[in-house]
Coordinates of C-alpha atoms in Angstrom, one line a residue:
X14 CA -107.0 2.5 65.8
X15 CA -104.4 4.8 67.3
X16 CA -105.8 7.1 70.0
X17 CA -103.5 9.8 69.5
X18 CA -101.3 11.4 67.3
X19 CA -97.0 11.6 67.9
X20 CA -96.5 14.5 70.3
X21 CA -94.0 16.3 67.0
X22 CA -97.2 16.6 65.2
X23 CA -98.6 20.2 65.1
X24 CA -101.6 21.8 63.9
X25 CA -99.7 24.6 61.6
X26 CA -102.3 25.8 59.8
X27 CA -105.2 27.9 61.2
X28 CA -109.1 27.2 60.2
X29 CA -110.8 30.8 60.0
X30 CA -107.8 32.7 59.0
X31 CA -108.4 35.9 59.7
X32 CA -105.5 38.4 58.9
X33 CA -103.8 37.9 62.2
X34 CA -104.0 34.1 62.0
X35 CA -103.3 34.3 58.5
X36 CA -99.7 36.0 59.2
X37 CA -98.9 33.7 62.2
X38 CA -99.8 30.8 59.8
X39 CA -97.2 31.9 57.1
X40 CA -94.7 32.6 59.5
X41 CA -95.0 28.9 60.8
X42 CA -95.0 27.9 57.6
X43 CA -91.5 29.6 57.1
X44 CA -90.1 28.3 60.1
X45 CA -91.4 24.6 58.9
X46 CA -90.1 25.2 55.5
X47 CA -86.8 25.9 56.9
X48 CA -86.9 22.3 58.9
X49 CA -87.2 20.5 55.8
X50 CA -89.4 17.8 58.3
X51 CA -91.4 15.0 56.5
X52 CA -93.6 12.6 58.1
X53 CA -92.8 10.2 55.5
X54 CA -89.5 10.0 57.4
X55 CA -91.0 8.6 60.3
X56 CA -94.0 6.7 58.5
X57 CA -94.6 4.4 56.0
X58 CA -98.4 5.6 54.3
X59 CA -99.5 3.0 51.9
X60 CA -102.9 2.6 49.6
X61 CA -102.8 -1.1 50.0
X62 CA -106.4 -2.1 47.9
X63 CA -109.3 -0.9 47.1
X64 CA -112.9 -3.1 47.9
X65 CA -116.4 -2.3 46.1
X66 CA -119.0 -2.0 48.7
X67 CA -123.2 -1.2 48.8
X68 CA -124.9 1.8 51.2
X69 CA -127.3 3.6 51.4
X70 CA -127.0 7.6 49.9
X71 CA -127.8 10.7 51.2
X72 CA -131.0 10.3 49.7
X73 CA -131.8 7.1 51.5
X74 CA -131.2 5.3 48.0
X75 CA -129.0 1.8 47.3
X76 CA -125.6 2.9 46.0
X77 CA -122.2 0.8 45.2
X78 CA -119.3 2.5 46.0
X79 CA -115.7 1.8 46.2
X80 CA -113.3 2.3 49.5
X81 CA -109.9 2.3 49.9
X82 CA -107.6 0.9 52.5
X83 CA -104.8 3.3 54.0
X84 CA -102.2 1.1 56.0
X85 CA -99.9 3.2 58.3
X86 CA -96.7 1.7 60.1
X87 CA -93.2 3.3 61.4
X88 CA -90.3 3.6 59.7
X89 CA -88.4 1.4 62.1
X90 CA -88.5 0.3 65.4
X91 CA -86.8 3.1 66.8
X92 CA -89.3 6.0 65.8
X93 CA -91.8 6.9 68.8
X94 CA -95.5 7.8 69.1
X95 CA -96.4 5.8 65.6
X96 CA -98.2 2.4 66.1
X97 CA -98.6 0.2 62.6
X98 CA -103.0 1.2 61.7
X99 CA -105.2 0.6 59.1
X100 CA -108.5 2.5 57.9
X101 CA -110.7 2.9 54.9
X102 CA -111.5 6.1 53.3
X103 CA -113.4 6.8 50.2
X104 CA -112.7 8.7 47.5
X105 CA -115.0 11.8 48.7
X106 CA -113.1 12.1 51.8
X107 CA -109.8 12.6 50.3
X108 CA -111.5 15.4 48.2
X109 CA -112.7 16.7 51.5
X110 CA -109.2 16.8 52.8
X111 CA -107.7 18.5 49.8
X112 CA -110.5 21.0 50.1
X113 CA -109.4 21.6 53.7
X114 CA -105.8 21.9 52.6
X115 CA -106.6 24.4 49.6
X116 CA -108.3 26.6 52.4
X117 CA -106.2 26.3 55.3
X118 CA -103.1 27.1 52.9
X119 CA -103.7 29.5 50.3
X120 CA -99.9 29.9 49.5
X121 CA -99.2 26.1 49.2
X122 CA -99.5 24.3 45.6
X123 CA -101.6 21.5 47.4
X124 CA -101.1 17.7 44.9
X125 CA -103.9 16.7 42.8
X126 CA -106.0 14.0 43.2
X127 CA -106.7 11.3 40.6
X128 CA -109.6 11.5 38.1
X129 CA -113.5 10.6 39.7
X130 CA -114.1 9.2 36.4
X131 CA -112.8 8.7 33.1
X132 CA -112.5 11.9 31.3
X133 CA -111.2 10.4 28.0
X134 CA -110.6 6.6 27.7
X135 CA -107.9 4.6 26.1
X136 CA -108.7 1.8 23.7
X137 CA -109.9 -1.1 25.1
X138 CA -110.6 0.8 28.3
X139 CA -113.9 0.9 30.6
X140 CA -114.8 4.5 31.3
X141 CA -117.0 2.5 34.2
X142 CA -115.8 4.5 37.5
X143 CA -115.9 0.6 39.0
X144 CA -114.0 -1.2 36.3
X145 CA -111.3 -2.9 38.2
X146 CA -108.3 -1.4 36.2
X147 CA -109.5 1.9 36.5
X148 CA -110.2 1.5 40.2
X149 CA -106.5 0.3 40.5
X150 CA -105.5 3.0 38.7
X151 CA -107.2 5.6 40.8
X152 CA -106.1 3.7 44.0
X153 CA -102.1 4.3 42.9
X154 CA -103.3 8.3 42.6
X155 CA -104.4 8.1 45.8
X156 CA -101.5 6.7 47.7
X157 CA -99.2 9.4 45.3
X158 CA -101.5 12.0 46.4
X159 CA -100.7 10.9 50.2
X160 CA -97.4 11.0 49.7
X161 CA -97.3 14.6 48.1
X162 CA -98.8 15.9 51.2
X163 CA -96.9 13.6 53.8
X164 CA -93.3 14.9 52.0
X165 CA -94.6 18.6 52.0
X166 CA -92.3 20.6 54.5
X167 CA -95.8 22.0 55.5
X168 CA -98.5 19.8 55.4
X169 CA -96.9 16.9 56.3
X170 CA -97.5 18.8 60.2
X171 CA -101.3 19.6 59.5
X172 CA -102.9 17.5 62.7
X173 CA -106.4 17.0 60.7
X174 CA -103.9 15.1 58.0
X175 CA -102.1 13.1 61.0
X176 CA -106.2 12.2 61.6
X177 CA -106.9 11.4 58.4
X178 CA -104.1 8.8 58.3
X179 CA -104.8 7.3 61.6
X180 CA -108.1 7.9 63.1
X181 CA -111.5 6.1 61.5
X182 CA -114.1 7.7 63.5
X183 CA -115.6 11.5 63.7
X184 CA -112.7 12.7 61.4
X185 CA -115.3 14.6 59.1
X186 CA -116.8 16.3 62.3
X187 CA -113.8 17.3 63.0
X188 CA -113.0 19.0 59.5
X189 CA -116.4 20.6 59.4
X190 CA -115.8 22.3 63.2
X191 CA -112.5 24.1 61.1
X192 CA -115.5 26.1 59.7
X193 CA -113.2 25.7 56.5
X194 CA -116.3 24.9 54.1
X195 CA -117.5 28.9 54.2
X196 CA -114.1 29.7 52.7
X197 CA -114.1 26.9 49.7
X198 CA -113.1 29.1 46.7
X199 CA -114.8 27.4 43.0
X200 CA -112.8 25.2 41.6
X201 CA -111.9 26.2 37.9
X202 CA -109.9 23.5 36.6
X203 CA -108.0 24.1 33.8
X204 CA -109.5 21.7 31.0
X205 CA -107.3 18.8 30.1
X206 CA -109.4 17.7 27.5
X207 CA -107.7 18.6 24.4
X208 CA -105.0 16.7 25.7
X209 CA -106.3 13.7 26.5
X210 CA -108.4 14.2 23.3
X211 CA -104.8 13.8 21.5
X212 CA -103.8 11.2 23.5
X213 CA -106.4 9.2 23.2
X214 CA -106.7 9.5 19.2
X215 CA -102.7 9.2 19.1
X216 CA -103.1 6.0 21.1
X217 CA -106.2 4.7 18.7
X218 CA -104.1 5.7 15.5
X219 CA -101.0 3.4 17.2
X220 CA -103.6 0.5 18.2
X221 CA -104.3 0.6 14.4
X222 CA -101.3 0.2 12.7
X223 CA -100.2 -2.5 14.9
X224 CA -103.2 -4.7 13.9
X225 CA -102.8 -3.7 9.9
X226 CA -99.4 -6.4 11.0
X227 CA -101.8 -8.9 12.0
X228 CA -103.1 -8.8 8.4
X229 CA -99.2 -9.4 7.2
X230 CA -98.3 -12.2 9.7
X231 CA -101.7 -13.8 7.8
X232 CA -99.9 -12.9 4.3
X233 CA -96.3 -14.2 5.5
X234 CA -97.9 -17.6 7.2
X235 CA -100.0 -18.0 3.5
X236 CA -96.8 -17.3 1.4
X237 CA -95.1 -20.3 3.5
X238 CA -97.2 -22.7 1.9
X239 CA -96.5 -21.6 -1.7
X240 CA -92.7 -21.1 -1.4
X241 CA -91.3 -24.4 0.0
X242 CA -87.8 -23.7 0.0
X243 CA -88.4 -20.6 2.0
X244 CA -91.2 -21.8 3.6
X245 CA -89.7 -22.4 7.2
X246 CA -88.3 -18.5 7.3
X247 CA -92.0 -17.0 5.9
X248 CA -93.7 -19.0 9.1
X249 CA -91.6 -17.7 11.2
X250 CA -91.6 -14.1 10.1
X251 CA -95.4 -14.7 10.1
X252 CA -95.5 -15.4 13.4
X253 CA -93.0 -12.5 14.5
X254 CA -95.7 -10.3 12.7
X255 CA -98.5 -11.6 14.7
X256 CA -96.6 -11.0 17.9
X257 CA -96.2 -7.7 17.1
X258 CA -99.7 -6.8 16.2
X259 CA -100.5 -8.1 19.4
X260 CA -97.5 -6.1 21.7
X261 CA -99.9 -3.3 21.5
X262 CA -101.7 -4.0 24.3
X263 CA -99.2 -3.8 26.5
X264 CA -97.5 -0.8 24.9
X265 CA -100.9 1.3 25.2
X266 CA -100.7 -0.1 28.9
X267 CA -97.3 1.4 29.6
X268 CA -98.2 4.3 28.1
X269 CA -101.4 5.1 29.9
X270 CA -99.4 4.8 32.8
X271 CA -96.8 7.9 31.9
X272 CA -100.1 9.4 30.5
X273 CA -101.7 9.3 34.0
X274 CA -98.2 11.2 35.7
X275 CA -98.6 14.1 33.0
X276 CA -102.0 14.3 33.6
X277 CA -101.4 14.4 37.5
X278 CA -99.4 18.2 36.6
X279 CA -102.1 18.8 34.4
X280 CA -104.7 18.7 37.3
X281 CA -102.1 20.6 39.4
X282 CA -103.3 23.9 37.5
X283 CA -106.3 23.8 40.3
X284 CA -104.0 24.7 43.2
X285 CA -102.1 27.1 41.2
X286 CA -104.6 29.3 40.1
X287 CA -106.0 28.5 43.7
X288 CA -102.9 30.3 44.8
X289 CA -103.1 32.9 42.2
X290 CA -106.8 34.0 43.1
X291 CA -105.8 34.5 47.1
X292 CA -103.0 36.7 46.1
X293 CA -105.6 38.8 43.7
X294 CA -107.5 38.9 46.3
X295 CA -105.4 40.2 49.1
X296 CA -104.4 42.8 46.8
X297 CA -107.7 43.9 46.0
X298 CA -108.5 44.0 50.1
X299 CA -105.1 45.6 50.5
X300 CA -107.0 48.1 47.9
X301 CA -109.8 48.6 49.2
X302 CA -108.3 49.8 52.0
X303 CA -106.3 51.9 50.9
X304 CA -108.6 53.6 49.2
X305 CA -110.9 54.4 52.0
X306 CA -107.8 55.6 53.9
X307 CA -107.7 58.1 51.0
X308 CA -111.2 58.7 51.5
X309 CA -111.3 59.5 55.1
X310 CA -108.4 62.0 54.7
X311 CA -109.9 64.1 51.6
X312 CA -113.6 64.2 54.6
X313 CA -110.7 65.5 56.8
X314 CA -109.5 68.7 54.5
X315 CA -112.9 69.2 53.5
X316 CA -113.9 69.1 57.1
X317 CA -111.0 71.4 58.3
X318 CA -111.4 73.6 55.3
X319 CA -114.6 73.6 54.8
X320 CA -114.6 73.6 51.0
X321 CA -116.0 70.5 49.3
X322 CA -114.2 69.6 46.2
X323 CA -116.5 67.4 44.5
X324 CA -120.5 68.1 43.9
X325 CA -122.3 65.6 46.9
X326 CA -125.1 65.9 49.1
X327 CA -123.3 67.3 51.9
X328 CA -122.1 70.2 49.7
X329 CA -125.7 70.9 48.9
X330 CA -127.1 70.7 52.4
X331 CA -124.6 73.0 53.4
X332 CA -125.4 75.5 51.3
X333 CA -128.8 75.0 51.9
X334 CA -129.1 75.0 55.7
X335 CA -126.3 76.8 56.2
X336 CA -122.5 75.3 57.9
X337 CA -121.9 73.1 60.8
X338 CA -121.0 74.6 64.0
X339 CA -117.4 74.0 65.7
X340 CA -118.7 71.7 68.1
X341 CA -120.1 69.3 65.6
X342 CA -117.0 69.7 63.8
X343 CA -114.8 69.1 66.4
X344 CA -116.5 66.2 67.1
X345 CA -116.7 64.8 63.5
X346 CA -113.3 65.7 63.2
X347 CA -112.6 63.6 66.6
X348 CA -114.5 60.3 64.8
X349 CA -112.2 61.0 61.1
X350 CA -109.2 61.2 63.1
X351 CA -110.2 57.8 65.3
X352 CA -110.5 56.3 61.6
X353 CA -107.8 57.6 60.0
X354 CA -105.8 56.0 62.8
X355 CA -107.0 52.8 62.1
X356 CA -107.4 52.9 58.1
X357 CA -103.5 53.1 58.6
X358 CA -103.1 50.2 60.7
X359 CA -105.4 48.5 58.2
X360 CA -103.4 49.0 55.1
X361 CA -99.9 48.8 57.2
X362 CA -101.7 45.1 58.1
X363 CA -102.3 44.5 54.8
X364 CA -99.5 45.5 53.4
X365 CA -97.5 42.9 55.4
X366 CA -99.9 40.1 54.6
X367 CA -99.2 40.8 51.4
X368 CA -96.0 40.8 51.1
X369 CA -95.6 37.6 53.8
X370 CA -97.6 35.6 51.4
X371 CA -96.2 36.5 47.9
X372 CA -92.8 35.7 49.9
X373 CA -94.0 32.2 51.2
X374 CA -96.0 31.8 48.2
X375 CA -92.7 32.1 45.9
X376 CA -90.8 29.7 48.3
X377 CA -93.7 27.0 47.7
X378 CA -93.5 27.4 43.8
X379 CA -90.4 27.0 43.7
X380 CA -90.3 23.8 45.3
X381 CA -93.0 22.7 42.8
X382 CA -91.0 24.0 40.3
X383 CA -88.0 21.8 41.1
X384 CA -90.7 19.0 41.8
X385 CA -92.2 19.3 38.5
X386 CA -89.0 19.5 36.7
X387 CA -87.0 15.8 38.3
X388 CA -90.3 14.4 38.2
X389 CA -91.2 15.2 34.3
X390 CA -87.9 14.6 33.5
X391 CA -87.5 11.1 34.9
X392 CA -90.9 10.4 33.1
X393 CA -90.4 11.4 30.2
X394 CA -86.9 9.5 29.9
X395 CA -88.3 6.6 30.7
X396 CA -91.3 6.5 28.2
X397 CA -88.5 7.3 25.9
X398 CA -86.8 3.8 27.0
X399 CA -89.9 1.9 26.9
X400 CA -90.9 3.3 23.2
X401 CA -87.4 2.5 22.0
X402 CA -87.6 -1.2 23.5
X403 CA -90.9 -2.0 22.4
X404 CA -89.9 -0.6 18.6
X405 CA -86.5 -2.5 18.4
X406 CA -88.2 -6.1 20.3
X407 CA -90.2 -7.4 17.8
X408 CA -88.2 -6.2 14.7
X409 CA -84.8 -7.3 16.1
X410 CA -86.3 -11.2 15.7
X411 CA -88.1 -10.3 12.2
X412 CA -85.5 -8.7 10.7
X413 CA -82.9 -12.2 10.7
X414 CA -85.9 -13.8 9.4
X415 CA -86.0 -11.7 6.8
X416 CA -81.6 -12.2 6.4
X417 CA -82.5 -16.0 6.6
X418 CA -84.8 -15.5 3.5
X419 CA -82.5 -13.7 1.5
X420 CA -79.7 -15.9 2.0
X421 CA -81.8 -18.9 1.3
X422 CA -82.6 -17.2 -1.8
X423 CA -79.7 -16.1 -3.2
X424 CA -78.4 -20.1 -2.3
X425 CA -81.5 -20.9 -4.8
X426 CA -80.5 -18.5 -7.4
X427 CA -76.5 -19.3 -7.7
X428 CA -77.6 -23.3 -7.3
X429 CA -80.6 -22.7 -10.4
X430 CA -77.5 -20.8 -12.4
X431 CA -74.8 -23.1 -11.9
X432 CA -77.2 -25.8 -13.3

């Protein structure tokens, strides 16, 4: 395992972000952002395979879980301070990282991972979280999911991901020391299930009427025995039927595939709204602040004054036991104006938090925007290939069967009239 990580490799973002760190987080962020750097430019990050493996629980109970090997390696022989590693991870710890990203940077649109388990399964398909195609499946999220973060202008610099990738031993102690876990917002996923609801009874409805051809490869190969002279032609349409029925398969298989990218910007609805809920609520705080500022002041004319303008318990305990005298409010006057002082550094401090993180918010969106865009794009021009391939395949060889038949028919019919 390596001992240490390359020397470029910074911790950028800040564990207990308070507001100061907060700001001097986003303004690294800006300066990283502007770098365009990518640790996929010096490293190679693979999920080579996945192994099935017993332990014991938290609980002190037999369990069978699956792990997953991350391979590491340079680029080429000339990058410095990356050795070629090797570690395995399971599928809780990269959910512990994401957490820590999601935390660490609330302006980021952090990548989804792949499903736990099987929401909504496919036909044919295992919703067993250790069925080997699923498990393959999941093991291809994870690797995406690596390289999402690795290719982030930002995260791609996060030191606790650079020890994720390369170092096997007291990686989660050193998560937990961020303190990170106090500030886990609930996750509210937005629910894909209608979706894959539709997918999944789309993909059934498919399977179906590809079988009902089955049923006419049995008629065509039946009718071969009746019509002699066309015989030859009917067998072979028959059996271009039956390979069509069973193309299916691997249709539904390509198509689970795209089915699994769209989902992947589905599940990216979690960092979003993650995003979305730190802005609300350093506008609320930026609020709040304000509003005691305003507060503080109105104590201040009252104070100076001496009227109060609404009805509250000080009014009536000064008209009960009489005013305060000018050295008590000289004093109070003293504390308000030690507040007011620093109500208005509060809400000047909040103000620029604000406005530094809707700014480097915005920039991160719109590189998810442009993300989403090429990637949904190139997706969904090729399903559009694969569905036009997979239509014209079998019917290409069916329909000169089918030309054969009618020629060889119309040879009958002239021969039977010319007689």
């Amino acid at each position: 395992m390596a001992d240490s990580g390359p020397k470029e490799v910074a911790v950028i973002g800040n564990t207990d972000l308070t507001s100061a760190e907060l700001d001097n987080n986003i303004k690294n962020t800006m300066v990283e952002i502007e770098k365009g750097t990518s640790l996929l430019r010096k490293m190679e990050i693979s999920v080579a395979e996945a192994e099935k493996r017993t332990g014991k629980n938290t609980v002190n109970m037999q369990e069978m879980y699956t792990v997953y090997l991350i391979e590491t390696r340079p680029v080429d022989a000339l990058t410095e301070g990356i050795t070629p590693d090797s570690l395995w991870r399971r599928y809780s710890e990269f959910e512990l990282l994401r957490n820590y990203l999601l935390v660490t940077y609330p302006f980021v649109v952090v990548a989804p991972l792949p499903e736990k388990r099987a929401e909504i399964v496919w036909h044919k398909l295992s919703a067993d979280n250790m069925d080997p195609d699923f498990v393959e499946r999941r093991r291809v999220g994870l690797e995406n999911f690596l390289h999402r973060v690795a290719s982030h202008p930002v995260l791609c610099n996060d030191n606790i991901f650079y020890i994720f990738l390369t170092e096997d031993k007291d990686w989660k102690e050193m998560v937990y020391e961020t303190g990170f876990q106090a500030k886990v917002l609930t996750p509210s996923r937005l629910s894909a299930t209608l979706y894959l609801t539709i997918v999944s009874r789309v993909a059934d409805r498919l399977y179906g009427v590809y079988k009902v051809h089955g049923n006419y490869g049995r008629v065509f190969s039946e009718w071969s025995a009746i019509e002699k002279e066309m015989g030859d032609g009917l067998q072979s349409a028959g059996h271009h039927m039956d390979a069509y029925a069973a193309s299916v398969d691997d249709i539904l298989e390509e198509e689970e595939h795209y089915a699994d990218q769209l989902k992947e910007y589905l599940f990216y609805t979690d960092a979003l709204r993650a995003v979305c809920r730190k802005h609300e609520l350093t506008q609320f705080e930026l609020e709040m602040v304000a509003l005691d500022l305003a507060c503080k002041k109105q104590q201040k004319e009252e104070l100076v004054t001496g009227t109060v303008r609404t009805f509250s318990l000080k009014g009536m305990t000064s008209k009960l036991f009489g005013q305060e005298t000018a050295e008590q409010r000289e004093a109070k006057l003293q504390v308000l104006e030690q507040q007011l002082k620093e109500g208005e550094e509060a809400v000047k401090e909040k103000n620029t938090e604000s406005d530094e993180f809707v700014k480097t918010a915005w920039v991160d969106i719109e590189r998810f925007k442009d993300q989403k865009d090429r990637d949904l794009k190139e997706a969904l021009i090729s399903y559009a290939v694969m569905q036009i391939s997979m239509c014209k395949k079998p019917w290409q060889h069916t329909e000169r069967c089918f030309d054969q038949l009618c020629t060889r028919r119309e040879s009958v019919y002239s021969f039977s009239m010319s007689l």
